[in-house]
Amino acid sequence: MKFAFIAAHREMYRVGRLCAVLEVSRSGYYAWVERPRSARAQADDGLQVRIGIIHRTNRGCYGAPRVHAELQRHGVRCGRKRVARVMRHSGLRGCAPHRRRGGTTDSRHGYPIAPNHLAQDFSAAAPNRVWVADITYIATGEGWLYLAAVMDLYARGVVGWAMGATMTQQLSRDALQMALGRRQPPPGWVHHSDRGSQYAATD
């Protein structure tokens, strides 16, 4: 991979300087240039490009397991160990996991609890019959951001959302109001959420 890097950047920098920085010999590089490359090495070059795109698209946070899953999703067949090897040779690695924050559900409140009509049946016979809602948090370059979302179980599509720097009742309400404005569900539809204060509150 070092020789491939030198070949890709030889128009910008002198070969001698690149070899010195990467700690390889010039004679080794020129021998590599003259030697016909194996089919596997050429395939690794193509795989390296795809991996680089996936890695950059996901803000450099995907490690080998998630990059491998994305490749599989796009029909690229290769092993996870091979992905890890190509990433290692390319100097790519996933983000270190953040220390897990506390959950977003606060069940210690005095608000009334609605009955659970869904009873773990996460299916719907038609659009706008069953919606589910939740709040999650996302790490950004400027701190944590909270996202409230409402999803229609029929098509598994998000129909309403709201984001904010704090996790409030207003956040869950804004997401629901967006969904109601966009979809206008018929009477009798189910809106299912956890029993946290953001959903059980009077508003």
mmCIF file of C-alpha atoms in Angstrom:
data_model
loop_
_atom_site.group_PDB
_atom_site.id
_atom_site.type_symbol
_atom_site.label_atom_id
_atom_site.label_comp_id
_atom_site.label_asym_id
_atom_site.label_seq_id
_atom_site.Cartn_x
_atom_site.Cartn_y
_atom_site.Cartn_z
ATOM 1 C CA MET A 1 0.000 0.000 0.000
ATOM 2 C CA LYS A 2 2.939 2.352 0.623
ATOM 3 C CA PHE A 3 4.168 1.895 -2.937
ATOM 4 C CA ALA A 4 0.644 2.544 -4.238
ATOM 5 C CA PHE A 5 0.544 5.754 -2.202
ATOM 6 C CA ILE A 6 3.865 6.860 -3.692
ATOM 7 C CA ALA A 7 2.604 6.130 -7.209
ATOM 8 C CA ALA A 8 -0.543 8.152 -6.569
ATOM 9 C CA HIS A 9 1.379 11.183 -5.244
ATOM 10 C CA ARG A 10 4.563 11.187 -7.321
ATOM 11 C CA GLU A 11 3.319 14.161 -9.373
ATOM 12 C CA MET A 12 3.093 16.262 -6.198
ATOM 13 C CA TYR A 13 6.275 15.158 -4.385
ATOM 14 C CA ARG A 14 9.639 13.682 -5.332
ATOM 15 C CA VAL A 15 9.790 9.892 -5.211
ATOM 16 C CA GLY A 16 12.879 10.044 -3.028
ATOM 17 C CA ARG A 17 11.156 12.203 -0.445
ATOM 18 C CA LEU A 18 8.046 9.984 -0.401
ATOM 19 C CA CYS A 19 10.192 6.892 0.054
ATOM 20 C CA ALA A 20 12.078 8.510 2.935
ATOM 21 C CA VAL A 21 8.870 9.596 4.707
ATOM 22 C CA LEU A 22 7.280 6.170 4.287
ATOM 23 C CA GLU A 23 10.542 4.407 5.172
ATOM 24 C CA VAL A 24 10.841 2.316 2.008
ATOM 25 C CA SER A 25 13.689 2.079 -0.470
ATOM 26 C CA ARG A 26 13.625 3.722 -3.882
ATOM 27 C CA SER A 27 14.867 0.516 -5.471
ATOM 28 C CA GLY A 28 11.995 -1.372 -3.837
ATOM 29 C CA TYR A 29 9.517 1.150 -5.200
ATOM 30 C CA TYR A 30 10.870 0.964 -8.762
ATOM 31 C CA ALA A 31 10.932 -2.843 -8.589
ATOM 32 C CA TRP A 32 7.281 -2.704 -7.532
ATOM 33 C CA VAL A 33 6.463 -0.389 -10.457
ATOM 34 C CA GLU A 34 8.020 -2.757 -12.991
ATOM 35 C CA ARG A 35 6.543 -5.897 -11.475
ATOM 36 C CA PRO A 36 3.094 -6.854 -12.865
ATOM 37 C CA ARG A 37 0.513 -6.491 -10.115
ATOM 38 C CA SER A 38 -1.555 -9.470 -9.071
ATOM 39 C CA ALA A 39 -5.305 -9.538 -9.635
ATOM 40 C CA ARG A 40 -5.832 -9.508 -5.864
ATOM 41 C CA ALA A 41 -3.671 -6.411 -5.420
ATOM 42 C CA GLN A 42 -5.624 -4.626 -8.138
ATOM 43 C CA ALA A 43 -8.884 -5.698 -6.484
ATOM 44 C CA ASP A 44 -7.577 -4.342 -3.168
ATOM 45 C CA ASP A 45 -6.990 -0.974 -4.851
ATOM 46 C CA GLY A 46 -10.619 -0.842 -5.931
ATOM 47 C CA LEU A 47 -11.758 -1.962 -2.499
ATOM 48 C CA GLN A 48 -9.589 0.719 -0.892
ATOM 49 C CA VAL A 49 -11.377 3.408 -2.911
ATOM 50 C CA ARG A 50 -14.817 2.123 -1.863
ATOM 51 C CA ILE A 51 -13.746 1.850 1.770
ATOM 52 C CA GLY A 52 -12.357 5.386 1.694
ATOM 53 C CA ILE A 53 -15.654 6.742 0.372
ATOM 54 C CA ILE A 54 -17.677 4.947 3.058
ATOM 55 C CA HIS A 55 -15.255 6.062 5.760
ATOM 56 C CA ARG A 56 -15.383 9.734 4.690
ATOM 57 C CA THR A 57 -19.156 9.707 4.159
ATOM 58 C CA ASN A 58 -19.605 8.611 7.764
ATOM 59 C CA ARG A 59 -17.277 11.297 9.184
ATOM 60 C CA GLY A 60 -14.452 8.830 9.722
ATOM 61 C CA CYS A 61 -16.360 7.034 12.473
ATOM 62 C CA TYR A 62 -16.914 3.639 10.842
ATOM 63 C CA GLY A 63 -14.542 0.838 11.792
ATOM 64 C CA ALA A 64 -14.040 -2.394 9.836
ATOM 65 C CA PRO A 65 -17.296 -4.123 10.996
ATOM 66 C CA ARG A 66 -19.543 -1.255 9.933
ATOM 67 C CA VAL A 67 -17.603 -0.575 6.725
ATOM 68 C CA HIS A 68 -17.906 -4.288 5.908
ATOM 69 C CA ALA A 69 -21.671 -4.164 6.529
ATOM 70 C CA GLU A 70 -22.009 -1.148 4.201
ATOM 71 C CA LEU A 71 -20.018 -2.931 1.485
ATOM 72 C CA GLN A 72 -22.268 -5.987 1.815
ATOM 73 C CA ARG A 73 -25.338 -3.750 1.598
ATOM 74 C CA HIS A 74 -24.043 -2.394 -1.723
ATOM 75 C CA GLY A 75 -23.385 -5.874 -3.093
ATOM 76 C CA VAL A 76 -19.597 -5.921 -2.591
ATOM 77 C CA ARG A 77 -18.558 -9.391 -1.486
ATOM 78 C CA CYS A 78 -15.456 -9.562 0.678
ATOM 79 C CA GLY A 79 -14.452 -10.745 4.128
ATOM 80 C CA ARG A 80 -14.347 -8.577 7.215
ATOM 81 C CA LYS A 81 -10.690 -9.461 7.832
ATOM 82 C CA ARG A 82 -9.819 -8.253 4.358
ATOM 83 C CA VAL A 83 -11.618 -4.963 5.006
ATOM 84 C CA ALA A 84 -9.718 -4.598 8.275
ATOM 85 C CA ARG A 85 -6.404 -5.285 6.505
ATOM 86 C CA VAL A 86 -7.058 -2.734 3.734
ATOM 87 C CA MET A 87 -8.164 -0.147 6.295
ATOM 88 C CA ARG A 88 -5.088 -0.773 8.417
ATOM 89 C CA HIS A 89 -2.769 -0.385 5.413
ATOM 90 C CA SER A 90 -4.607 2.808 4.438
ATOM 91 C CA GLY A 91 -4.357 4.235 7.952
ATOM 92 C CA LEU A 92 -8.131 4.281 8.403
ATOM 93 C CA ARG A 93 -9.796 3.486 11.707
ATOM 94 C CA GLY A 94 -13.139 4.041 13.385
ATOM 95 C CA CYS A 95 -13.861 6.595 16.074
ATOM 96 C CA ALA A 96 -13.263 5.579 19.664
ATOM 97 C CA PRO A 97 -16.659 4.874 21.246
ATOM 98 C CA HIS A 98 -18.003 7.658 23.427
ATOM 99 C CA ARG A 99 -18.687 6.946 27.047
ATOM 100 C CA ARG A 100 -22.342 6.021 27.095
ATOM 101 C CA ARG A 101 -24.619 8.722 28.373
ATOM 102 C CA GLY A 102 -27.583 8.081 30.565
ATOM 103 C CA GLY A 103 -30.757 6.871 28.862
ATOM 104 C CA THR A 104 -33.342 9.276 27.490
ATOM 105 C CA THR A 105 -36.249 7.710 29.393
ATOM 106 C CA ASP A 106 -37.102 9.242 32.768
ATOM 107 C CA SER A 107 -39.795 7.022 34.290
ATOM 108 C CA ARG A 108 -39.599 8.661 37.734
ATOM 109 C CA HIS A 109 -42.411 11.158 37.364
ATOM 110 C CA GLY A 110 -45.910 11.710 38.666
ATOM 111 C CA TYR A 111 -47.686 11.976 35.324
ATOM 112 C CA PRO A 112 -50.446 9.494 34.410
ATOM 113 C CA ILE A 113 -49.406 6.516 32.283
ATOM 114 C CA ALA A 114 -51.454 5.632 29.199
ATOM 115 C CA PRO A 115 -52.302 1.955 28.598
ATOM 116 C CA ASN A 116 -50.100 0.001 26.196
ATOM 117 C CA HIS A 117 -52.403 -0.712 23.248
ATOM 118 C CA LEU A 118 -49.579 -1.921 21.020
ATOM 119 C CA ALA A 119 -48.554 -4.843 23.286
ATOM 120 C CA GLN A 120 -45.326 -5.518 21.326
ATOM 121 C CA ASP A 121 -47.183 -5.911 18.006
ATOM 122 C CA PHE A 122 -45.014 -3.684 15.804
ATOM 123 C CA SER A 123 -47.041 -4.106 12.626
ATOM 124 C CA ALA A 124 -49.642 -2.023 10.835
ATOM 125 C CA ALA A 125 -52.199 -2.938 8.173
ATOM 126 C CA ALA A 126 -52.231 0.480 6.493
ATOM 127 C CA PRO A 127 -50.515 3.878 6.628
ATOM 128 C CA ASN A 128 -51.314 6.253 9.507
ATOM 129 C CA ARG A 129 -52.739 3.539 11.754
ATOM 130 C CA VAL A 130 -49.828 3.016 14.148
ATOM 131 C CA TRP A 131 -47.060 5.507 14.924
ATOM 132 C CA VAL A 132 -44.171 5.002 17.330
ATOM 133 C CA ALA A 133 -42.109 7.783 18.885
ATOM 134 C CA ASP A 134 -38.831 8.095 20.744
ATOM 135 C CA ILE A 135 -36.020 10.489 21.613
ATOM 136 C CA THR A 136 -32.343 9.774 21.068
ATOM 137 C CA TYR A 137 -29.107 11.755 21.306
ATOM 138 C CA ILE A 138 -26.404 12.366 18.733
ATOM 139 C CA ALA A 139 -22.801 13.434 19.283
ATOM 140 C CA THR A 140 -21.875 16.426 17.102
ATOM 141 C CA GLY A 141 -18.832 18.647 16.818
ATOM 142 C CA GLU A 142 -20.630 21.251 18.934
ATOM 143 C CA GLY A 143 -21.901 18.909 21.657
ATOM 144 C CA TRP A 144 -24.887 16.618 22.142
ATOM 145 C CA LEU A 145 -28.040 17.089 20.102
ATOM 146 C CA TYR A 146 -31.390 15.500 20.964
ATOM 147 C CA LEU A 147 -33.642 14.146 18.224
ATOM 148 C CA ALA A 148 -37.322 13.301 18.699
ATOM 149 C CA ALA A 149 -38.861 11.263 15.889
ATOM 150 C CA VAL A 150 -42.240 9.788 14.987
ATOM 151 C CA MET A 151 -42.286 6.766 12.667
ATOM 152 C CA ASP A 152 -45.204 5.204 10.776
ATOM 153 C CA LEU A 153 -44.934 1.454 11.358
ATOM 154 C CA TYR A 154 -46.614 0.600 8.051
ATOM 155 C CA ALA A 155 -43.820 1.919 5.810
ATOM 156 C CA ARG A 156 -41.161 2.268 8.539
ATOM 157 C CA GLY A 157 -40.758 5.902 7.513
ATOM 158 C CA VAL A 158 -40.219 8.911 9.778
ATOM 159 C CA VAL A 159 -43.218 11.238 9.483
ATOM 160 C CA GLY A 160 -42.255 13.873 12.067
ATOM 161 C CA TRP A 161 -39.147 15.022 13.894
ATOM 162 C CA ALA A 162 -37.667 17.790 16.006
ATOM 163 C CA MET A 163 -34.145 18.544 17.234
ATOM 164 C CA GLY A 164 -32.833 20.588 20.111
ATOM 165 C CA ALA A 165 -29.983 21.079 22.553
ATOM 166 C CA THR A 166 -32.141 19.960 25.500
ATOM 167 C CA MET A 167 -34.517 17.053 25.990
ATOM 168 C CA THR A 168 -37.849 18.651 26.786
ATOM 169 C CA GLN A 169 -41.573 18.011 26.497
ATOM 170 C CA GLN A 170 -41.610 20.615 23.727
ATOM 171 C CA LEU A 171 -39.276 18.452 21.636
ATOM 172 C CA SER A 172 -41.604 15.442 21.614
ATOM 173 C CA ARG A 173 -44.604 17.710 21.060
ATOM 174 C CA ASP A 174 -42.993 19.445 18.073
ATOM 175 C CA ALA A 175 -42.220 16.086 16.448
ATOM 176 C CA LEU A 176 -45.831 14.949 16.909
ATOM 177 C CA GLN A 177 -47.228 18.234 15.586
ATOM 178 C CA MET A 178 -45.107 17.930 12.453
ATOM 179 C CA ALA A 179 -46.358 14.381 11.889
ATOM 180 C CA LEU A 180 -49.980 15.422 12.421
ATOM 181 C CA GLY A 181 -49.611 18.326 10.005
ATOM 182 C CA ARG A 182 -48.037 16.182 7.312
ATOM 183 C CA ARG A 183 -50.215 13.059 7.598
ATOM 184 C CA GLN A 184 -53.526 13.959 9.312
ATOM 185 C CA PRO A 185 -54.253 10.414 10.557
ATOM 186 C CA PRO A 186 -57.842 9.138 10.849
ATOM 187 C CA PRO A 187 -59.609 8.808 14.227
ATOM 188 C CA GLY A 188 -58.515 5.775 16.229
ATOM 189 C CA TRP A 189 -54.859 5.772 15.192
ATOM 190 C CA VAL A 190 -52.294 4.723 17.815
ATOM 191 C CA HIS A 191 -49.369 6.902 18.917
ATOM 192 C CA HIS A 192 -47.005 4.685 20.931
ATOM 193 C CA SER A 193 -44.016 5.902 22.940
ATOM 194 C CA ASP A 194 -42.112 5.051 26.079
ATOM 195 C CA ARG A 195 -43.372 6.176 29.483
ATOM 196 C CA GLY A 196 -40.886 8.981 29.940
ATOM 197 C CA SER A 197 -41.886 12.399 31.190
ATOM 198 C CA GLN A 198 -41.522 13.922 27.718
ATOM 199 C CA TYR A 199 -44.438 11.774 26.519
ATOM 200 C CA ALA A 200 -46.516 11.352 29.684
ATOM 201 C CA ALA A 201 -46.639 15.041 30.599
ATOM 202 C CA THR A 202 -49.978 16.876 30.607
ATOM 203 C CA ASP A 203 -49.241 18.825 27.416
#
